[in-house]
Amino acid sequence: FTPGDDLAPIKSGQDWVFVLDKSGSMKGKFLTLAEGVTKSLEKMRPNDRFRIITFDQSAHEITNGYVPATTESVKRFIKKLRSIKPGKNTNLYAGLSLGLNALDSDRMTGIILVTDGVANVGVTDKKNFRSLLKKRDIRLYTMIMGNSSNRPLLDSITQASNGFSISISNNDDIIGAILTATSKATHES
């Protein structure tokens, strides 16, 4: 994960796509998730951009495209994020598919996936997830909340993108885990 001396540092800003599980099984965890994303957005530079995707039985983008990480836009989307109520099933594939749409090939992009990893509707086969990620040059960083996750699926798709996955709980430092992911993308690849 450490960049080589021959790779130039990224100075033009980065794009981050937050793909967030808001299924019913996240009911007791979603406020922790929202707080971690909030702190991460607040630490972004003004030339960074972000998108926020949520998913339960279907996926929705709450940002409608990339948003510059200005103080005003961060505050606006933090308010929207904190108002989300979890519910229904988990269509992880729909969330990742939407997150992979509209990538800008001229900018470094990473995906932060926060889920409890219980994909129970839509596509659930590991092979299809890996195929979806292999089509893009993107790093997936997976934060797994809870003990009932499909760890083999989540680890497999994360490794397919050369990212990393980490288990967290309500007491863990989700902010630190997300900041660790964003700190890995400091140089061109």
Coordinates of N, CA and C in Angstrom, one line a residue:
F1 N 0.8 -1.2 0.0 CA 0.0 0.0 0.0 C 0.8 1.3 0.0
T2 N 2.1 1.2 0.3 CA 3.0 2.3 0.3 C 3.4 2.7 -1.1
P3 N 3.2 4.0 -1.5 CA 3.5 4.4 -2.9 C 5.0 4.4 -3.1
G4 N 5.5 4.1 -4.3 CA 6.9 4.1 -4.6 C 7.4 5.5 -4.9
D5 N 8.7 5.8 -4.8 CA 9.2 7.1 -5.0 C 9.0 7.6 -6.4
D6 N 8.8 6.7 -7.4 CA 8.6 7.0 -8.8 C 7.2 7.5 -9.1
L7 N 6.3 7.4 -8.2 CA 4.9 7.8 -8.4 C 4.7 9.2 -7.9
A8 N 4.0 10.0 -8.7 CA 3.8 11.4 -8.4 C 2.7 11.5 -7.4
P9 N 2.8 12.5 -6.4 CA 1.7 12.7 -5.5 C 0.5 13.3 -6.2
I10 N -0.7 12.9 -5.7 CA -2.0 13.5 -6.3 C -2.2 14.8 -5.7
K11 N -2.2 15.9 -6.5 CA -2.4 17.2 -6.1 C -3.8 17.8 -6.5
S12 N -4.4 17.2 -7.5 CA -5.6 17.8 -8.1 C -6.9 17.4 -7.4
G13 N -6.8 16.7 -6.3 CA -8.0 16.3 -5.6 C -8.4 14.9 -5.9
Q14 N -9.1 14.3 -5.0 CA -9.5 12.9 -5.2 C -11.0 12.8 -5.1
D15 N -11.6 11.8 -5.7 CA -13.0 11.5 -5.6 C -13.2 10.3 -4.7
W16 N -14.2 10.4 -3.8 CA -14.6 9.3 -2.9 C -16.0 9.0 -3.0
V17 N -16.3 7.8 -3.2 CA -17.7 7.3 -3.3 C -18.0 6.5 -2.0
F18 N -18.9 7.0 -1.2 CA -19.4 6.3 0.0 C -20.6 5.5 -0.3
V19 N -20.5 4.2 -0.2 CA -21.6 3.2 -0.5 C -22.0 2.7 0.9
L20 N -23.2 3.1 1.3 CA -23.6 2.9 2.7 C -24.8 2.0 2.9
D21 N -24.7 1.0 3.7 CA -25.8 0.0 3.9 C -26.8 0.7 4.9
K22 N -28.0 0.8 4.4 CA -29.1 1.3 5.3 C -30.2 0.3 5.4
S23 N -29.8 -1.0 5.3 CA -30.8 -2.1 5.5 C -31.3 -2.2 6.9
G24 N -32.3 -2.9 7.1 CA -32.9 -3.1 8.5 C -31.9 -3.6 9.5
S25 N -31.0 -4.5 9.1 CA -30.0 -5.0 10.0 C -29.0 -3.9 10.5
M26 N -29.0 -2.8 9.9 CA -28.1 -1.7 10.3 C -28.8 -0.7 11.2
K27 N -30.0 -1.0 11.7 CA -30.8 -0.1 12.5 C -30.0 0.4 13.7
G28 N -29.3 -0.5 14.5 CA -28.6 0.0 15.6 C -27.2 0.5 15.3
K29 N -26.8 0.4 14.1 CA -25.4 0.7 13.7 C -25.3 2.0 12.8
F30 N -26.5 2.4 12.2 CA -26.4 3.5 11.2 C -26.0 4.8 11.8
L31 N -26.3 5.1 13.0 CA -25.8 6.4 13.5 C -24.3 6.4 13.7
T32 N -23.7 5.3 14.0 CA -22.3 5.2 14.1 C -21.7 5.4 12.7
L33 N -22.3 4.7 11.8 CA -21.8 4.8 10.4 C -21.9 6.3 9.9
A34 N -23.0 6.9 10.1 CA -23.2 8.3 9.7 C -22.2 9.2 10.4
E35 N -21.9 9.0 11.6 CA -20.9 9.8 12.3 C -19.5 9.7 11.7
G36 N -19.2 8.4 11.4 CA -17.8 8.2 10.8 C -17.7 8.8 9.4
V37 N -18.7 8.8 8.6 CA -18.7 9.4 7.3 C -18.7 10.9 7.5
T38 N -19.4 11.4 8.5 CA -19.5 12.9 8.7 C -18.1 13.4 9.0
K39 N -17.4 12.7 9.9 CA -16.0 13.2 10.3 C -15.1 13.1 9.1
S40 N -15.2 12.1 8.3 CA -14.4 11.9 7.1 C -14.6 13.0 6.1
L41 N -15.9 13.3 5.9 CA -16.2 14.4 4.9 C -15.6 15.7 5.4
E42 N -15.7 16.0 6.7 CA -15.2 17.2 7.3 C -13.7 17.3 7.1
K43 N -13.0 16.2 6.9 CA -11.5 16.3 6.8 C -11.1 16.3 5.3
M44 N -12.0 16.3 4.4 CA -11.7 16.4 3.0 C -11.2 17.8 2.6
R45 N -10.4 17.8 1.6 CA -9.9 19.1 1.1 C -10.9 19.7 0.1
P46 N -11.0 21.0 -0.1 CA -12.0 21.6 -1.0 C -11.9 21.1 -2.4
N47 N -10.7 20.7 -2.9 CA -10.6 20.2 -4.3 C -10.9 18.7 -4.4
D48 N -11.3 18.1 -3.3 CA -11.8 16.7 -3.3 C -13.3 16.7 -3.6
R49 N -13.8 15.6 -4.1 CA -15.2 15.5 -4.4 C -15.7 14.2 -3.8
F50 N -17.0 14.1 -3.6 CA -17.6 12.9 -3.0 C -19.0 12.6 -3.6
R51 N -19.4 11.4 -3.5 CA -20.7 10.9 -3.8 C -21.2 10.1 -2.6
I52 N -22.5 10.1 -2.3 CA -23.0 9.2 -1.3 C -24.1 8.4 -1.9
I53 N -23.9 7.1 -1.8 CA -24.9 6.1 -2.2 C -25.4 5.3 -1.0
T54 N -26.7 5.1 -0.9 CA -27.2 4.3 0.2 C -27.9 3.1 -0.5
F55 N -28.0 2.0 0.2 CA -28.7 0.9 -0.3 C -29.4 0.1 0.8
D56 N -30.5 -0.4 0.4 CA -31.2 -1.5 1.2 C -31.7 -2.4 0.2
Q57 N -33.0 -2.6 -0.1 CA -33.4 -3.5 -1.2 C -33.1 -2.9 -2.6
S58 N -32.9 -1.6 -2.6 CA -32.4 -0.9 -3.9 C -31.4 0.1 -3.5
A59 N -30.8 0.7 -4.5 CA -29.7 1.7 -4.2 C -30.2 3.1 -4.7
H60 N -29.8 4.1 -3.9 CA -30.1 5.5 -4.2 C -28.9 6.4 -4.0
E61 N -28.8 7.4 -4.9 CA -27.7 8.3 -4.7 C -28.3 9.6 -4.1
I62 N -27.8 10.0 -2.9 CA -28.3 11.2 -2.3 C -27.6 12.5 -2.8
T63 N -26.5 12.3 -3.4 CA -25.7 13.5 -3.9 C -26.0 13.9 -5.3
N64 N -26.6 13.0 -6.1 CA -26.9 13.3 -7.5 C -25.6 13.7 -8.3
G65 N -24.6 12.9 -8.2 CA -23.3 13.2 -8.8 C -22.3 13.6 -7.8
Y66 N -21.1 13.9 -8.3 CA -20.0 14.4 -7.5 C -20.3 15.8 -6.9
V67 N -19.9 15.9 -5.7 CA -20.1 17.2 -5.0 C -18.7 17.6 -4.5
P68 N -18.3 18.9 -4.8 CA -17.1 19.4 -4.2 C -17.1 19.4 -2.7
A69 N -16.1 19.1 -2.0 CA -16.0 19.0 -0.6 C -15.9 20.3 0.1
T70 N -16.7 21.3 -0.3 CA -16.7 22.6 0.4 C -17.4 22.5 1.7
T71 N -17.1 23.4 2.6 CA -17.8 23.4 3.9 C -19.3 23.4 3.8
E72 N -19.8 24.2 2.8 CA -21.3 24.3 2.7 C -21.9 23.0 2.2
S73 N -21.3 22.4 1.2 CA -21.8 21.1 0.6 C -21.7 20.0 1.6
V74 N -20.6 19.9 2.4 CA -20.4 18.9 3.4 C -21.5 19.0 4.4
K75 N -21.7 20.2 4.9 CA -22.8 20.4 5.9 C -24.2 20.0 5.4
R76 N -24.5 20.3 4.1 CA -25.8 20.0 3.6 C -26.0 18.5 3.5
F77 N -24.9 17.7 3.1 CA -25.1 16.3 2.9 C -24.9 15.5 4.2
I78 N -24.3 16.1 5.2 CA -24.2 15.5 6.5 C -25.6 15.5 7.1
K79 N -26.3 16.6 6.9 CA -27.7 16.8 7.4 C -28.6 15.7 6.7
K80 N -28.5 15.5 5.4 CA -29.2 14.5 4.7 C -28.9 13.1 5.2
L81 N -27.6 12.8 5.4 CA -27.2 11.5 5.9 C -27.7 11.2 7.2
R82 N -27.7 12.2 8.1 CA -28.2 11.9 9.5 C -29.7 11.7 9.5
S83 N -30.4 12.1 8.5 CA -31.9 12.0 8.5 C -32.3 10.6 7.9
I84 N -31.4 9.8 7.4 CA -31.8 8.5 6.8 C -32.2 7.5 7.9
K85 N -33.2 6.8 7.6 CA -33.7 5.8 8.5 C -33.5 4.4 7.8
P86 N -32.8 3.5 8.5 CA -32.6 2.1 8.0 C -33.9 1.4 7.8
G87 N -34.0 0.4 6.9 CA -35.1 -0.4 6.7 C -34.9 -1.4 5.5
K88 N -35.6 -2.5 5.6 CA -35.7 -3.5 4.5 C -34.5 -4.3 4.3
N89 N -34.4 -5.0 3.1 CA -33.4 -6.0 2.8 C -32.1 -5.4 2.4
T90 N -31.1 -6.2 2.0 CA -29.8 -5.8 1.7 C -29.4 -6.2 0.2
N91 N -29.4 -5.2 -0.7 CA -29.0 -5.5 -2.1 C -27.7 -4.8 -2.3
L92 N -26.6 -5.5 -1.8 CA -25.3 -5.0 -1.8 C -24.8 -4.7 -3.3
Y93 N -25.2 -5.6 -4.2 CA -24.8 -5.5 -5.6 C -25.3 -4.2 -6.2
A94 N -26.6 -3.9 -5.9 CA -27.1 -2.6 -6.4 C -26.4 -1.4 -5.9
G95 N -26.0 -1.4 -4.6 CA -25.2 -0.3 -4.1 C -23.9 -0.2 -4.7
L96 N -23.1 -1.3 -4.9 CA -21.8 -1.2 -5.6 C -21.9 -0.8 -7.0
S97 N -22.9 -1.4 -7.7 CA -23.1 -1.0 -9.1 C -23.4 0.5 -9.3
L98 N -24.2 1.0 -8.5 CA -24.5 2.5 -8.6 C -23.2 3.3 -8.2
G99 N -22.5 2.8 -7.2 CA -21.3 3.5 -6.8 C -20.2 3.5 -7.9
L100 N -20.2 2.5 -8.8 CA -19.3 2.4 -9.9 C -19.7 3.2 -11.1
N101 N -20.9 3.7 -11.1 CA -21.3 4.5 -12.3 C -20.7 5.9 -12.2
A102 N -20.5 6.5 -13.3 CA -20.1 7.9 -13.4 C -18.7 8.2 -12.8
L103 N -17.8 7.2 -12.9 CA -16.4 7.5 -12.5 C -15.7 8.4 -13.4
D104 N -14.9 9.3 -12.9 CA -14.1 10.2 -13.8 C -12.7 9.6 -13.9
S105 N -12.3 9.2 -15.1 CA -11.1 8.5 -15.4 C -9.9 9.5 -15.2
D106 N -10.1 10.8 -15.1 CA -9.0 11.7 -14.9 C -8.7 12.0 -13.4
R107 N -9.4 11.4 -12.5 CA -9.2 11.6 -11.1 C -9.1 10.3 -10.4
M108 N -8.3 10.3 -9.3 CA -8.1 9.1 -8.5 C -9.5 9.0 -7.7
T109 N -10.0 7.7 -7.8 CA -11.3 7.5 -7.1 C -11.2 6.2 -6.2
G110 N -11.7 6.3 -5.0 CA -11.8 5.2 -4.1 C -13.3 5.0 -3.7
I111 N -13.6 3.8 -3.4 CA -15.0 3.5 -2.8 C -14.8 3.1 -1.4
I112 N -15.6 3.7 -0.5 CA -15.7 3.3 0.9 C -17.0 2.6 1.0
L113 N -17.0 1.3 1.3 CA -18.2 0.5 1.5 C -18.3 0.3 3.0
V114 N -19.4 0.7 3.6 CA -19.7 0.4 5.0 C -21.0 -0.5 5.0
T115 N -20.9 -1.7 5.6 CA -22.0 -2.6 5.5 C -21.8 -3.7 6.7
D116 N -22.9 -4.3 7.0 CA -22.8 -5.5 7.8 C -22.7 -6.7 7.0
G117 N -22.7 -6.6 5.7 CA -22.4 -7.6 4.7 C -23.3 -8.8 4.6
V118 N -24.6 -8.6 4.9 CA -25.5 -9.7 4.7 C -26.3 -9.4 3.4
A119 N -25.7 -9.7 2.3 CA -26.4 -9.5 1.0 C -27.5 -10.6 0.9
N120 N -28.8 -10.2 0.9 CA -29.8 -11.2 0.9 C -30.9 -11.0 -0.2
V121 N -30.7 -10.0 -1.1 CA -31.6 -9.8 -2.3 C -30.8 -9.4 -3.4
G122 N -31.3 -9.6 -4.6 CA -30.5 -9.2 -5.8 C -29.4 -10.2 -6.1
V123 N -28.4 -9.8 -6.7 CA -27.2 -10.6 -7.0 C -26.5 -10.9 -5.7
T124 N -26.2 -12.1 -5.4 CA -25.4 -12.5 -4.2 C -24.2 -13.4 -4.4
D125 N -24.0 -13.7 -5.7 CA -22.9 -14.6 -6.0 C -21.6 -13.9 -6.1
K126 N -20.6 -14.4 -5.4 CA -19.3 -13.8 -5.3 C -18.6 -13.6 -6.7
K127 N -18.8 -14.5 -7.6 CA -18.3 -14.4 -9.0 C -18.8 -13.1 -9.7
N128 N -20.1 -12.8 -9.5 CA -20.6 -11.6 -10.2 C -20.1 -10.3 -9.5
F129 N -19.9 -10.3 -8.2 CA -19.3 -9.2 -7.6 C -17.9 -8.9 -8.1
R130 N -17.1 -10.0 -8.1 CA -15.7 -9.8 -8.5 C -15.6 -9.3 -10.0
S131 N -16.5 -9.9 -10.8 CA -16.6 -9.4 -12.2 C -16.9 -7.9 -12.3
L132 N -17.8 -7.5 -11.5 CA -18.2 -6.1 -11.5 C -17.0 -5.2 -11.2
L133 N -16.3 -5.6 -10.2 CA -15.1 -4.8 -9.8 C -13.9 -4.8 -10.7
K134 N -13.8 -6.0 -11.3 CA -12.6 -6.2 -12.3 C -12.7 -5.3 -13.5
K135 N -14.0 -4.8 -13.8 CA -14.2 -3.9 -15.0 C -13.7 -2.5 -14.7
R136 N -13.3 -2.1 -13.5 CA -12.9 -0.8 -13.2 C -11.5 -0.8 -12.5
D137 N -10.8 0.3 -12.7 CA -9.6 0.5 -12.0 C -9.9 1.4 -10.8
I138 N -10.3 0.7 -9.7 CA -10.7 1.4 -8.5 C -10.4 0.6 -7.3
R139 N -10.1 1.3 -6.2 CA -9.9 0.6 -4.9 C -11.1 0.6 -4.1
L140 N -11.5 -0.6 -3.5 CA -12.6 -0.7 -2.6 C -12.1 -0.9 -1.2
Y141 N -12.5 -0.1 -0.3 CA -12.2 -0.2 1.1 C -13.4 -0.5 1.8
T142 N -13.5 -1.7 2.5 CA -14.7 -2.2 3.1 C -14.6 -2.2 4.6
M143 N -15.6 -1.5 5.2 CA -15.7 -1.4 6.7 C -16.9 -2.3 7.0
I144 N -16.6 -3.4 7.8 CA -17.6 -4.4 8.1 C -18.1 -4.2 9.5
M145 N -19.4 -3.9 9.7 CA -20.0 -3.7 11.0 C -20.8 -4.9 11.4
G146 N -20.4 -5.5 12.5 CA -21.2 -6.6 13.0 C -20.5 -8.0 12.8
N147 N -21.1 -9.0 13.4 CA -20.5 -10.3 13.4 C -21.2 -11.3 12.5
S148 N -22.3 -10.9 11.8 CA -23.0 -11.9 11.0 C -22.7 -11.6 9.5
S149 N -21.6 -11.0 9.2 CA -21.4 -10.7 7.8 C -20.9 -11.9 7.0
N150 N -21.1 -11.7 5.7 CA -20.6 -12.7 4.7 C -19.1 -12.3 4.4
R151 N -18.3 -12.6 5.4 CA -16.9 -12.2 5.3 C -16.2 -12.7 4.0
P152 N -16.4 -14.0 3.6 CA -15.7 -14.5 2.4 C -16.1 -13.6 1.2
L153 N -17.4 -13.2 1.1 CA -17.8 -12.4 -0.1 C -17.1 -11.0 0.0
L154 N -17.1 -10.4 1.2 CA -16.6 -9.0 1.3 C -15.1 -9.0 1.1
D155 N -14.4 -10.0 1.7 CA -12.9 -10.1 1.5 C -12.6 -10.3 0.1
S156 N -13.3 -11.2 -0.6 CA -13.0 -11.5 -2.0 C -13.2 -10.3 -2.9
I157 N -14.3 -9.6 -2.7 CA -14.5 -8.4 -3.7 C -13.5 -7.3 -3.3
T158 N -13.2 -7.1 -2.1 CA -12.2 -6.1 -1.7 C -10.8 -6.4 -2.3
Q159 N -10.4 -7.7 -2.2 CA -9.1 -8.1 -2.7 C -9.1 -8.0 -4.2
A160 N -10.2 -8.2 -4.9 CA -10.2 -8.1 -6.3 C -9.9 -6.7 -6.8
S161 N -10.1 -5.7 -5.9 CA -9.8 -4.3 -6.3 C -8.5 -3.8 -5.7
N162 N -7.8 -4.7 -5.0 CA -6.5 -4.3 -4.3 C -6.8 -3.3 -3.2
G163 N -7.9 -3.4 -2.6 CA -8.2 -2.5 -1.4 C -8.0 -3.3 -0.2
F164 N -8.7 -3.0 0.9 CA -8.6 -3.7 2.1 C -10.0 -3.7 2.8
S165 N -10.2 -4.7 3.7 CA -11.4 -4.8 4.5 C -11.0 -4.8 5.9
I166 N -11.8 -4.3 6.8 CA -11.6 -4.2 8.2 C -12.9 -4.4 8.9
S167 N -12.9 -5.1 10.0 CA -14.0 -5.3 10.9 C -14.1 -4.2 11.9
I168 N -15.2 -3.6 12.1 CA -15.4 -2.5 13.1 C -16.7 -2.8 13.8
S169 N -16.9 -2.2 14.9 CA -18.2 -2.3 15.7 C -18.6 -0.9 16.1
N170 N -19.7 -0.8 16.8 CA -20.1 0.5 17.3 C -19.1 1.1 18.2
N171 N -18.2 0.3 18.9 CA -17.2 0.9 19.8 C -15.9 1.2 19.1
D172 N -15.7 0.7 17.9 CA -14.5 0.9 17.2 C -14.4 2.3 16.6
D173 N -13.3 2.7 16.1 CA -13.1 4.0 15.6 C -13.4 3.9 14.1
I174 N -14.6 4.0 13.7 CA -15.0 4.0 12.2 C -14.3 5.2 11.5
I175 N -14.2 6.3 12.2 CA -13.5 7.5 11.6 C -12.1 7.1 11.2
G176 N -11.4 6.5 12.2 CA -10.0 6.1 11.9 C -9.9 5.1 10.8
A177 N -10.8 4.2 10.7 CA -10.8 3.2 9.6 C -11.0 3.9 8.2
I178 N -11.9 4.8 8.2 CA -12.1 5.5 6.9 C -11.0 6.4 6.5
L179 N -10.4 7.1 7.5 CA -9.2 7.9 7.3 C -8.0 7.1 6.9
T180 N -7.9 5.9 7.4 CA -6.8 5.0 7.0 C -7.0 4.7 5.5
A181 N -8.2 4.4 5.1 CA -8.5 4.1 3.6 C -8.1 5.3 2.8
T182 N -8.6 6.5 3.2 CA -8.3 7.7 2.3 C -6.9 8.1 2.3
S183 N -6.1 7.7 3.4 CA -4.7 8.0 3.4 C -3.9 7.1 2.5
K184 N -4.5 6.0 2.0 CA -3.8 5.1 1.1 C -3.7 5.6 -0.3
A185 N -4.5 6.6 -0.6 CA -4.6 7.1 -2.0 C -4.0 8.5 -2.1
T186 N -2.6 8.5 -1.9 CA -2.0 9.8 -2.0 C -1.1 10.0 -3.2
H187 N -0.9 8.9 -4.0 CA 0.0 9.0 -5.2 C -0.7 8.4 -6.4
E188 N -0.3 8.8 -7.5 CA -0.9 8.2 -8.8 C -0.5 6.7 -8.8
S189 N -1.4 6.0 -9.5 CA -1.1 4.5 -9.6 C -0.7 4.2 -11.0

